[in-house]
């Protein structure tokens, strides 16, 4: 068993780390404090090839594997979790399903300019009254000749305020549960689409999300992604990949909180010595380091299976469940190491603590991950 990344994976990691340290980290505090969308960093990620990393180069992507993607996302999220999730949504939740399920025409129209980062995509599954129980979505796409007429709304749509297109999930048949759901590519400049102001959130405050309303939006049936009635499976298969991205984001947040705790513990003195010399602090650092490594191994395994083309629903769910809850625990302990200063907005650890929290909720709550893992275990 070889746990060492390849030369290529290490190069990707290094280029992401350089970009994260030089360009992303210096901006993170301000983006968070003022809730600013990092338009310039999104542009830079496009230039550097971080917005369509695992899409083949013939579609303007980076042609890299899922492990490289996870490595890059960890680095960028360690600097700024908001920038990390913007990258994650375009890669995992938008480009990935269009690549996997799209027709040649759809790929030309709805993948190539998105994998290059010229345009930005988003993913619309959640609704005001349908979150974990995704199959209860109410947005309806009624067939009218060779068009769908879409009515409904989607909320918490990360990248929503700036995205050019959404992979929208809507019911095309009522009364048959998840088998009535269809994925449709909806350009967000279509008539009848309106977007609310962006959501004001506890964390990832630079990654803007919003509610999007669809009122009699007409879209040709050629925009149907993956076949009518297959929308639920498109969503679930997409989330299998997306959850690796969120796990990598959580890992980055945790690593940042840990590294800052290590540095601070060597500087800050109490009872006449640096606090790093107290076993109370050493034990915290030991637990943090162990949990971070455990999460990383779960993420690498899930990404490795994705690269092999093996179904990885349970492994992605385990990676996301453990990494997200771990990030909250690690950020909590980081504040404890920093003491009163950790509670102050002067230091970064309170931002990491707030940013970590969402990773336990979006792309499937921890409870949903446990359902997926248990269902897999009980299948025998
Ligand atoms: N891949 C392919 N197909 C899958 C699948 C997968 N991973 N998981 C399930 N399916 C298929 C099943 O085979 C089944 O197909 P058949 O009917 O042909 O047998 C069908 O889908 C239904 O499966 P289940 O019976 O397992 O579905 P369920 O309704 O019992 O449970 C759930 C599903 C796990 C609870 C699911 O609804 C779920 O994951 N909910 C959470 C939704 C979620 O993650 N939302 C996040 C929104 S995105 C977001 O947060 C974006 C952002 O801004 C960052």
Coordinates of C-alpha atoms and ligand atoms in Angstrom, one line a residue:
X1 CA 0.0 0.0 0.0
X2 CA 1.5 3.3 -1.1
X3 CA 0.1 6.5 0.5
X4 CA 2.6 8.8 -1.2
X5 CA 1.2 11.2 -3.8
X6 CA 2.7 11.0 -7.3
X7 CA 5.0 13.7 -8.7
X8 CA 2.2 15.2 -10.6
X9 CA -0.1 15.3 -7.6
X10 CA 2.7 17.0 -5.6
X11 CA 3.2 19.6 -8.3
X12 CA -0.5 20.4 -8.2
X13 CA -0.4 20.6 -4.4
X14 CA 2.6 23.0 -4.6
X15 CA 1.1 25.3 -7.1
X16 CA -2.2 25.4 -5.1
X17 CA -0.2 26.1 -1.9
X18 CA 1.8 28.9 -3.6
X19 CA -1.3 30.5 -4.9
X20 CA -3.1 30.1 -1.6
X21 CA -0.3 31.6 0.5
X22 CA 0.6 34.5 -1.9
X23 CA -2.8 35.5 -3.1
X24 CA -5.6 34.0 -1.1
X25 CA -4.5 34.0 2.5
X26 CA -3.8 37.8 2.6
X27 CA -7.4 38.5 1.5
X28 CA -9.3 36.0 3.7
X29 CA -9.9 38.1 6.8
X30 CA -11.3 41.1 4.8
X31 CA -13.5 38.8 2.6
X32 CA -15.0 37.3 5.7
X33 CA -15.4 40.5 7.7
X34 CA -17.1 42.4 4.9
X35 CA -18.8 39.5 3.2
X36 CA -17.1 40.2 -0.1
X37 CA -17.3 37.9 -3.1
X38 CA -13.7 37.4 -4.2
X39 CA -14.2 38.2 -7.9
X40 CA -10.5 38.7 -8.5
X41 CA -9.6 35.3 -6.9
X42 CA -12.2 33.5 -8.9
X43 CA -10.6 35.1 -12.0
X44 CA -7.2 34.0 -10.9
X45 CA -8.5 30.4 -10.2
X46 CA -9.8 30.4 -13.7
X47 CA -6.4 31.5 -15.1
X48 CA -4.5 28.9 -13.0
X49 CA -6.9 26.1 -14.0
X50 CA -8.5 25.5 -10.6
X51 CA -12.1 25.7 -11.8
X52 CA -12.3 22.6 -13.9
X53 CA -9.4 20.5 -12.6
X54 CA -10.7 17.0 -13.2
X55 CA -12.3 17.7 -16.5
X56 CA -10.3 16.4 -19.6
X57 CA -8.3 19.0 -21.4
X58 CA -10.4 18.6 -24.6
X59 CA -13.1 20.3 -22.6
X60 CA -10.8 23.0 -21.3
X61 CA -10.2 21.3 -18.0
X62 CA -7.0 20.4 -16.2
X63 CA -7.2 16.7 -17.0
X64 CA -6.2 15.9 -13.4
X65 CA -7.4 13.2 -11.0
X66 CA -9.7 13.5 -8.0
X67 CA -6.7 13.1 -5.6
X68 CA -5.0 16.2 -7.1
X69 CA -8.3 18.1 -6.9
X70 CA -8.6 17.2 -3.2
X71 CA -5.0 18.2 -2.5
X72 CA -5.6 21.6 -4.2
X73 CA -8.9 22.2 -2.5
X74 CA -7.3 21.5 0.9
X75 CA -4.6 24.2 0.2
X76 CA -7.0 26.8 -1.0
X77 CA -9.5 26.2 1.8
X78 CA -6.7 26.4 4.4
X79 CA -6.2 29.9 3.3
X80 CA -9.8 30.8 2.7
X81 CA -12.8 28.5 3.1
X82 CA -15.0 30.8 1.0
X83 CA -12.7 30.7 -2.0
X84 CA -12.5 26.9 -1.5
X85 CA -16.2 26.3 -1.7
X86 CA -16.6 28.5 -4.8
X87 CA -14.0 26.3 -6.4
X88 CA -15.6 23.1 -5.1
X89 CA -19.1 24.0 -6.5
X90 CA -17.9 24.8 -10.0
X91 CA -15.7 21.6 -10.1
X92 CA -17.8 19.0 -8.3
X93 CA -21.4 20.1 -8.5
X94 CA -21.4 21.8 -11.9
X95 CA -18.7 20.6 -14.3
X96 CA -18.6 17.0 -13.0
X97 CA -22.3 16.1 -13.8
X98 CA -22.2 18.0 -17.1
X99 CA -19.1 16.0 -18.1
X100 CA -20.5 12.7 -16.8
X101 CA -24.1 13.0 -18.1
X102 CA -24.0 15.6 -20.8
X103 CA -24.4 15.1 -24.5
X104 CA -21.7 16.3 -26.9
X105 CA -23.7 19.5 -27.6
X106 CA -24.3 20.1 -23.9
X107 CA -20.6 19.7 -23.2
X108 CA -19.7 22.2 -25.9
X109 CA -22.3 24.7 -24.7
X110 CA -22.4 24.1 -20.9
X111 CA -19.0 22.5 -20.0
X112 CA -16.2 24.0 -22.1
X113 CA -16.6 27.6 -21.0
X114 CA -17.2 26.5 -17.3
X115 CA -14.2 24.2 -17.0
X116 CA -12.0 27.0 -18.3
X117 CA -13.5 29.3 -15.7
X118 CA -14.8 31.8 -18.3
X119 CA -18.2 31.1 -16.9
X120 CA -19.4 29.9 -13.5
X121 CA -21.8 27.2 -12.6
X122 CA -24.0 26.2 -9.7
X123 CA -26.2 23.4 -8.5
X124 CA -29.9 23.7 -7.5
X125 CA -31.3 20.8 -5.5
X126 CA -32.3 22.4 -2.1
X127 CA -35.6 24.2 -1.8
X128 CA -37.1 26.2 1.1
X129 CA -39.2 23.1 2.2
X130 CA -36.9 20.3 0.8
X131 CA -33.4 19.9 2.1
X132 CA -32.3 16.5 3.3
X133 CA -35.5 14.9 1.9
X134 CA -34.4 15.9 -1.6
X135 CA -37.0 13.7 -3.3
X136 CA -39.8 16.0 -2.0
X137 CA -38.7 18.9 -4.2
X138 CA -41.6 21.0 -5.5
X139 CA -40.0 22.8 -8.4
X140 CA -41.9 21.6 -11.5
X141 CA -40.8 21.4 -15.2
X142 CA -43.9 20.9 -17.3
X143 CA -43.4 19.7 -20.9
X144 CA -44.8 22.0 -23.5
X145 CA -43.9 20.7 -27.0
X146 CA -40.1 20.7 -27.2
X147 CA -39.7 22.9 -24.2
X148 CA -39.9 22.7 -20.4
X149 CA -41.8 25.4 -18.5
X150 CA -40.2 25.7 -15.1
X151 CA -41.8 27.1 -11.9
X152 CA -40.4 26.9 -8.4
X153 CA -37.5 28.1 -6.3
X154 CA -34.1 26.9 -5.0
X155 CA -32.3 28.2 -2.0
X156 CA -28.8 28.3 -0.5
X157 CA -27.4 28.2 -4.0
X158 CA -23.7 28.7 -3.5
X159 CA -22.3 30.8 -6.5
X160 CA -25.9 31.6 -7.3
X161 CA -25.6 35.4 -7.4
X162 CA -22.8 35.2 -10.0
X163 CA -23.4 31.9 -11.9
X164 CA -24.2 31.7 -15.6
X165 CA -25.9 28.4 -15.5
X166 CA -27.5 26.0 -12.9
X167 CA -27.8 22.3 -12.9
X168 CA -31.4 22.4 -11.8
X169 CA -33.4 19.5 -10.3
X170 CA -37.1 19.6 -11.0
X171 CA -40.0 17.2 -11.0
X172 CA -41.2 16.4 -14.5
X173 CA -43.8 13.8 -13.3
X174 CA -45.8 14.1 -10.1
X175 CA -46.7 11.4 -7.6
X176 CA -43.8 8.9 -8.3
X177 CA -41.3 10.3 -5.8
X178 CA -37.7 10.5 -6.8
X179 CA -38.4 8.7 -10.2
X180 CA -40.2 11.9 -11.3
X181 CA -37.1 14.2 -10.9
X182 CA -35.1 15.4 -13.9
X183 CA -31.9 17.5 -14.1
X184 CA -32.1 20.4 -16.5
X185 CA -29.4 22.9 -17.5
X186 CA -30.9 26.3 -17.1
X187 CA -29.0 29.4 -18.2
X188 CA -29.5 32.0 -15.5
X189 CA -30.1 34.9 -17.9
X190 CA -33.3 33.1 -19.1
X191 CA -36.5 35.1 -18.9
X192 CA -38.3 34.4 -15.6
X193 CA -35.2 33.8 -13.5
X194 CA -34.8 36.1 -10.6
X195 CA -32.2 36.0 -7.8
X196 CA -32.6 37.2 -4.2
X197 CA -29.9 39.3 -2.5
X198 CA -27.2 37.0 -1.1
X199 CA -27.6 35.2 2.2
X200 CA -26.0 36.7 5.3
X201 CA -24.2 33.8 7.0
X202 CA -22.3 32.7 10.1
X203 CA -19.3 31.6 8.1
X204 CA -17.9 31.3 4.5
X205 CA -19.1 34.8 4.2
X206 CA -17.3 35.5 1.0
X207 CA -18.9 32.6 -0.8
X208 CA -22.2 34.1 -1.8
X209 CA -25.3 32.0 -2.0
X210 CA -28.9 33.1 -2.7
X211 CA -32.4 31.9 -3.5
X212 CA -33.2 31.7 -7.2
X213 CA -36.8 31.9 -8.4
X214 CA -38.1 30.3 -11.6
X215 CA -41.3 31.7 -13.0
X216 CA -42.5 30.2 -16.3
X217 CA -38.9 29.8 -17.4
X218 CA -38.9 28.1 -20.9
X219 CA -35.9 25.8 -21.6
X220 CA -35.6 23.5 -24.6
X221 CA -35.8 19.8 -23.8
X222 CA -32.3 19.4 -25.3
X223 CA -31.2 20.9 -21.9
X224 CA -32.3 17.8 -20.0
X225 CA -29.2 16.3 -18.4
X226 CA -28.9 12.5 -18.0
X227 CA -32.4 11.7 -19.2
X228 CA -35.9 12.5 -18.0
X229 CA -36.7 10.8 -14.6
X230 CA -33.0 10.2 -13.8
X231 CA -32.5 13.5 -12.0
X232 CA -32.3 12.0 -8.5
X233 CA -29.6 9.6 -9.5
X234 CA -27.7 12.5 -11.2
X235 CA -28.0 14.4 -8.0
X236 CA -26.8 11.6 -5.8
X237 CA -23.9 10.6 -8.0
X238 CA -22.8 14.2 -8.2
X239 CA -22.9 14.5 -4.4
X240 CA -20.8 11.4 -4.1
X241 CA -18.0 13.5 -5.7
X242 CA -19.1 16.8 -4.1
X243 CA -18.7 15.4 -0.6
X244 CA -15.1 14.6 -1.3
X245 CA -14.7 18.3 -2.1
X246 CA -16.4 19.5 1.1
X247 CA -14.3 17.0 3.1
X248 CA -11.2 18.5 1.6
X249 CA -12.5 22.0 2.4
X250 CA -13.0 20.9 6.0
X251 CA -9.6 19.4 6.1
X252 CA -8.0 22.7 5.0
X253 CA -9.9 24.6 7.6
X254 CA -8.8 22.2 10.3
X255 CA -5.2 22.2 9.2
X256 CA -5.1 26.0 9.2
X257 CA -6.5 26.1 12.8
X258 CA -4.0 23.5 13.9
X259 CA -0.9 25.1 12.3
X260 CA -1.9 28.4 13.9
X261 CA -2.3 26.7 17.3
X262 CA 1.1 25.1 17.0
X263 CA 2.8 28.4 16.2
X264 CA 0.9 30.3 18.9
X265 CA 1.7 27.7 21.6
X266 CA 5.4 28.2 21.0
X267 CA 5.1 32.0 21.5
X268 CA 2.6 32.4 24.2
X269 CA 3.9 32.0 27.7
X270 CA 2.0 31.0 30.9
X271 CA 3.5 30.0 34.3
X272 CA 6.9 31.1 33.0
X273 CA 7.1 28.8 30.0
X274 CA 5.7 28.7 26.4
X275 CA 2.3 27.0 26.7
X276 CA 3.6 24.3 24.2
X277 CA 5.5 22.9 27.2
X278 CA 2.3 22.2 29.1
X279 CA 1.0 18.7 28.6
X280 CA -2.6 20.1 28.6
X281 CA -1.7 21.9 25.3
X282 CA 0.4 19.1 23.9
X283 CA -2.5 16.6 24.3
X284 CA -4.8 18.9 22.4
X285 CA -2.2 19.3 19.6
X286 CA -1.8 15.5 19.5
X287 CA -5.5 14.9 19.2
X288 CA -5.8 17.6 16.5
X289 CA -2.9 16.2 14.4
X290 CA -4.2 12.6 14.7
X291 CA -7.8 13.6 13.6
X292 CA -6.5 15.7 10.7
X293 CA -4.4 12.8 9.4
X294 CA -7.3 10.4 9.8
X295 CA -9.6 12.7 7.8
X296 CA -6.9 13.1 5.1
X297 CA -6.6 9.3 4.6
X298 CA -10.4 8.9 4.3
X299 CA -10.5 11.7 1.7
X300 CA -7.6 10.2 -0.3
X301 CA -9.3 6.8 -0.3
X302 CA -12.6 8.2 -1.5
X303 CA -10.8 10.3 -4.2
X304 CA -8.7 7.2 -5.2
X305 CA -11.9 5.2 -5.7
X306 CA -13.5 8.0 -7.7
X307 CA -10.5 8.0 -9.9
X308 CA -10.8 4.2 -10.4
X309 CA -14.4 4.6 -11.4
X310 CA -15.6 2.5 -8.4
X311 CA -18.9 3.5 -6.7
X312 CA -17.7 5.4 -3.6
X313 CA -20.9 6.7 -2.0
X314 CA -20.1 5.3 1.5
X315 CA -16.5 6.2 1.3
X316 CA -17.3 9.8 0.3
X317 CA -19.9 10.0 3.1
X318 CA -17.4 8.7 5.7
X319 CA -14.8 11.2 4.5
X320 CA -17.3 14.1 4.6
X321 CA -18.8 13.0 8.0
X322 CA -15.5 12.6 9.7
X323 CA -13.7 15.6 8.2
X324 CA -16.5 18.0 8.8
X325 CA -17.1 17.0 12.4
X326 CA -13.3 16.9 12.9
X327 CA -12.9 20.4 11.6
X328 CA -15.4 21.7 14.1
X329 CA -13.6 19.9 16.9
X330 CA -10.2 21.1 15.8
X331 CA -11.3 24.7 15.4
X332 CA -13.0 24.5 18.8
X333 CA -9.7 23.3 20.4
X334 CA -7.7 25.9 18.5
X335 CA -9.8 28.6 20.2
X336 CA -9.1 26.9 23.5
X337 CA -5.3 27.0 22.8
X338 CA -5.5 30.7 22.0
X339 CA -7.7 31.4 25.1
X340 CA -9.3 34.9 25.1
X341 CA -7.4 35.9 21.9
X342 CA -9.0 33.0 20.1
X343 CA -12.4 34.5 20.8
X344 CA -11.2 37.8 19.2
X345 CA -11.7 38.6 15.6
X346 CA -8.1 39.8 15.6
X347 CA -6.9 36.2 15.2
X348 CA -8.0 33.8 12.4
X349 CA -9.1 30.9 14.6
X350 CA -12.6 32.3 15.2
X351 CA -13.1 32.5 11.5
X352 CA -12.0 28.9 11.1
X353 CA -14.5 27.9 13.8
X354 CA -17.3 29.7 12.0
X355 CA -16.3 28.4 8.6
X356 CA -16.0 24.8 9.8
X357 CA -19.7 24.6 10.9
X358 CA -21.3 24.6 7.4
X359 CA -19.3 21.6 6.3
X360 CA -21.4 19.6 8.7
X361 CA -24.5 20.8 6.9
X362 CA -24.2 21.4 3.2
X363 CA -24.0 18.7 0.5
X364 CA -25.8 16.5 3.0
X365 CA -25.8 16.9 6.8
X366 CA -23.9 14.6 9.1
X367 CA -27.1 12.8 9.7
X368 CA -27.6 12.2 6.0
X369 CA -24.0 10.9 5.7
X370 CA -24.7 8.5 8.5
X371 CA -27.9 7.3 6.6
X372 CA -25.8 6.7 3.5
X373 CA -23.1 4.8 5.5
X374 CA -25.6 2.7 7.4
X375 CA -27.5 1.8 4.3
X376 CA -24.3 0.6 2.7
X377 CA -23.4 -1.4 5.8
X378 CA -26.8 -3.0 6.0
X379 CA -26.7 -4.0 2.4
X380 CA -24.2 -6.5 3.5
Ligands
LIG1 N1 -25.5 7.2 -7.1 C1 -26.5 6.8 -8.0 N2 -27.7 6.4 -7.6 C2 -28.1 6.5 -6.4 C3 -27.2 7.0 -5.4 C4 -25.9 7.3 -5.8 N3 -25.0 7.7 -4.9 N4 -27.8 7.0 -4.2 C5 -29.0 6.6 -4.4 N5 -29.2 6.3 -5.7 C6 -30.4 5.8 -6.4 C7 -30.8 4.5 -5.7 O1 -30.2 3.4 -6.4 C8 -32.3 4.5 -6.0 O2 -32.6 4.1 -7.3 P1 -33.8 3.1 -7.7 O3 -35.1 3.8 -7.3 O4 -33.7 2.8 -9.2 O5 -33.6 1.9 -6.9 C9 -32.7 5.9 -5.9 O6 -31.5 6.7 -6.1 C10 -33.2 6.3 -4.5 O7 -32.3 5.9 -3.5 P2 -32.6 5.8 -2.0 O8 -33.8 5.0 -1.9 O9 -31.4 5.4 -1.3 O10 -33.0 7.3 -1.6 P3 -33.6 7.8 -0.3 O11 -34.7 8.7 -0.7 O12 -33.9 6.7 0.7 O13 -32.4 8.6 0.4 C11 -30.9 10.4 0.7 C12 -31.7 9.5 -0.2 C13 -29.5 9.8 1.0 C14 -31.6 10.7 2.0 C15 -30.8 11.6 -0.2 O14 -32.1 12.2 -0.3 C16 -29.8 12.6 0.2 O15 -28.6 12.4 0.0 N6 -30.2 13.7 0.8 C17 -29.4 14.9 1.1 C18 -29.4 15.9 -0.1 C19 -28.2 16.7 0.0 O16 -27.1 16.3 0.1 N7 -28.4 18.0 -0.3 C20 -27.4 18.9 -0.4 C21 -27.7 20.0 -1.4 S1 -26.4 20.5 -2.4 C22 -25.6 21.7 -1.5 O17 -25.5 21.8 -0.3 C23 -24.9 22.7 -2.4 C24 -24.1 23.8 -1.9 O18 -24.5 24.9 -1.8 C25 -22.6 23.6 -1.6

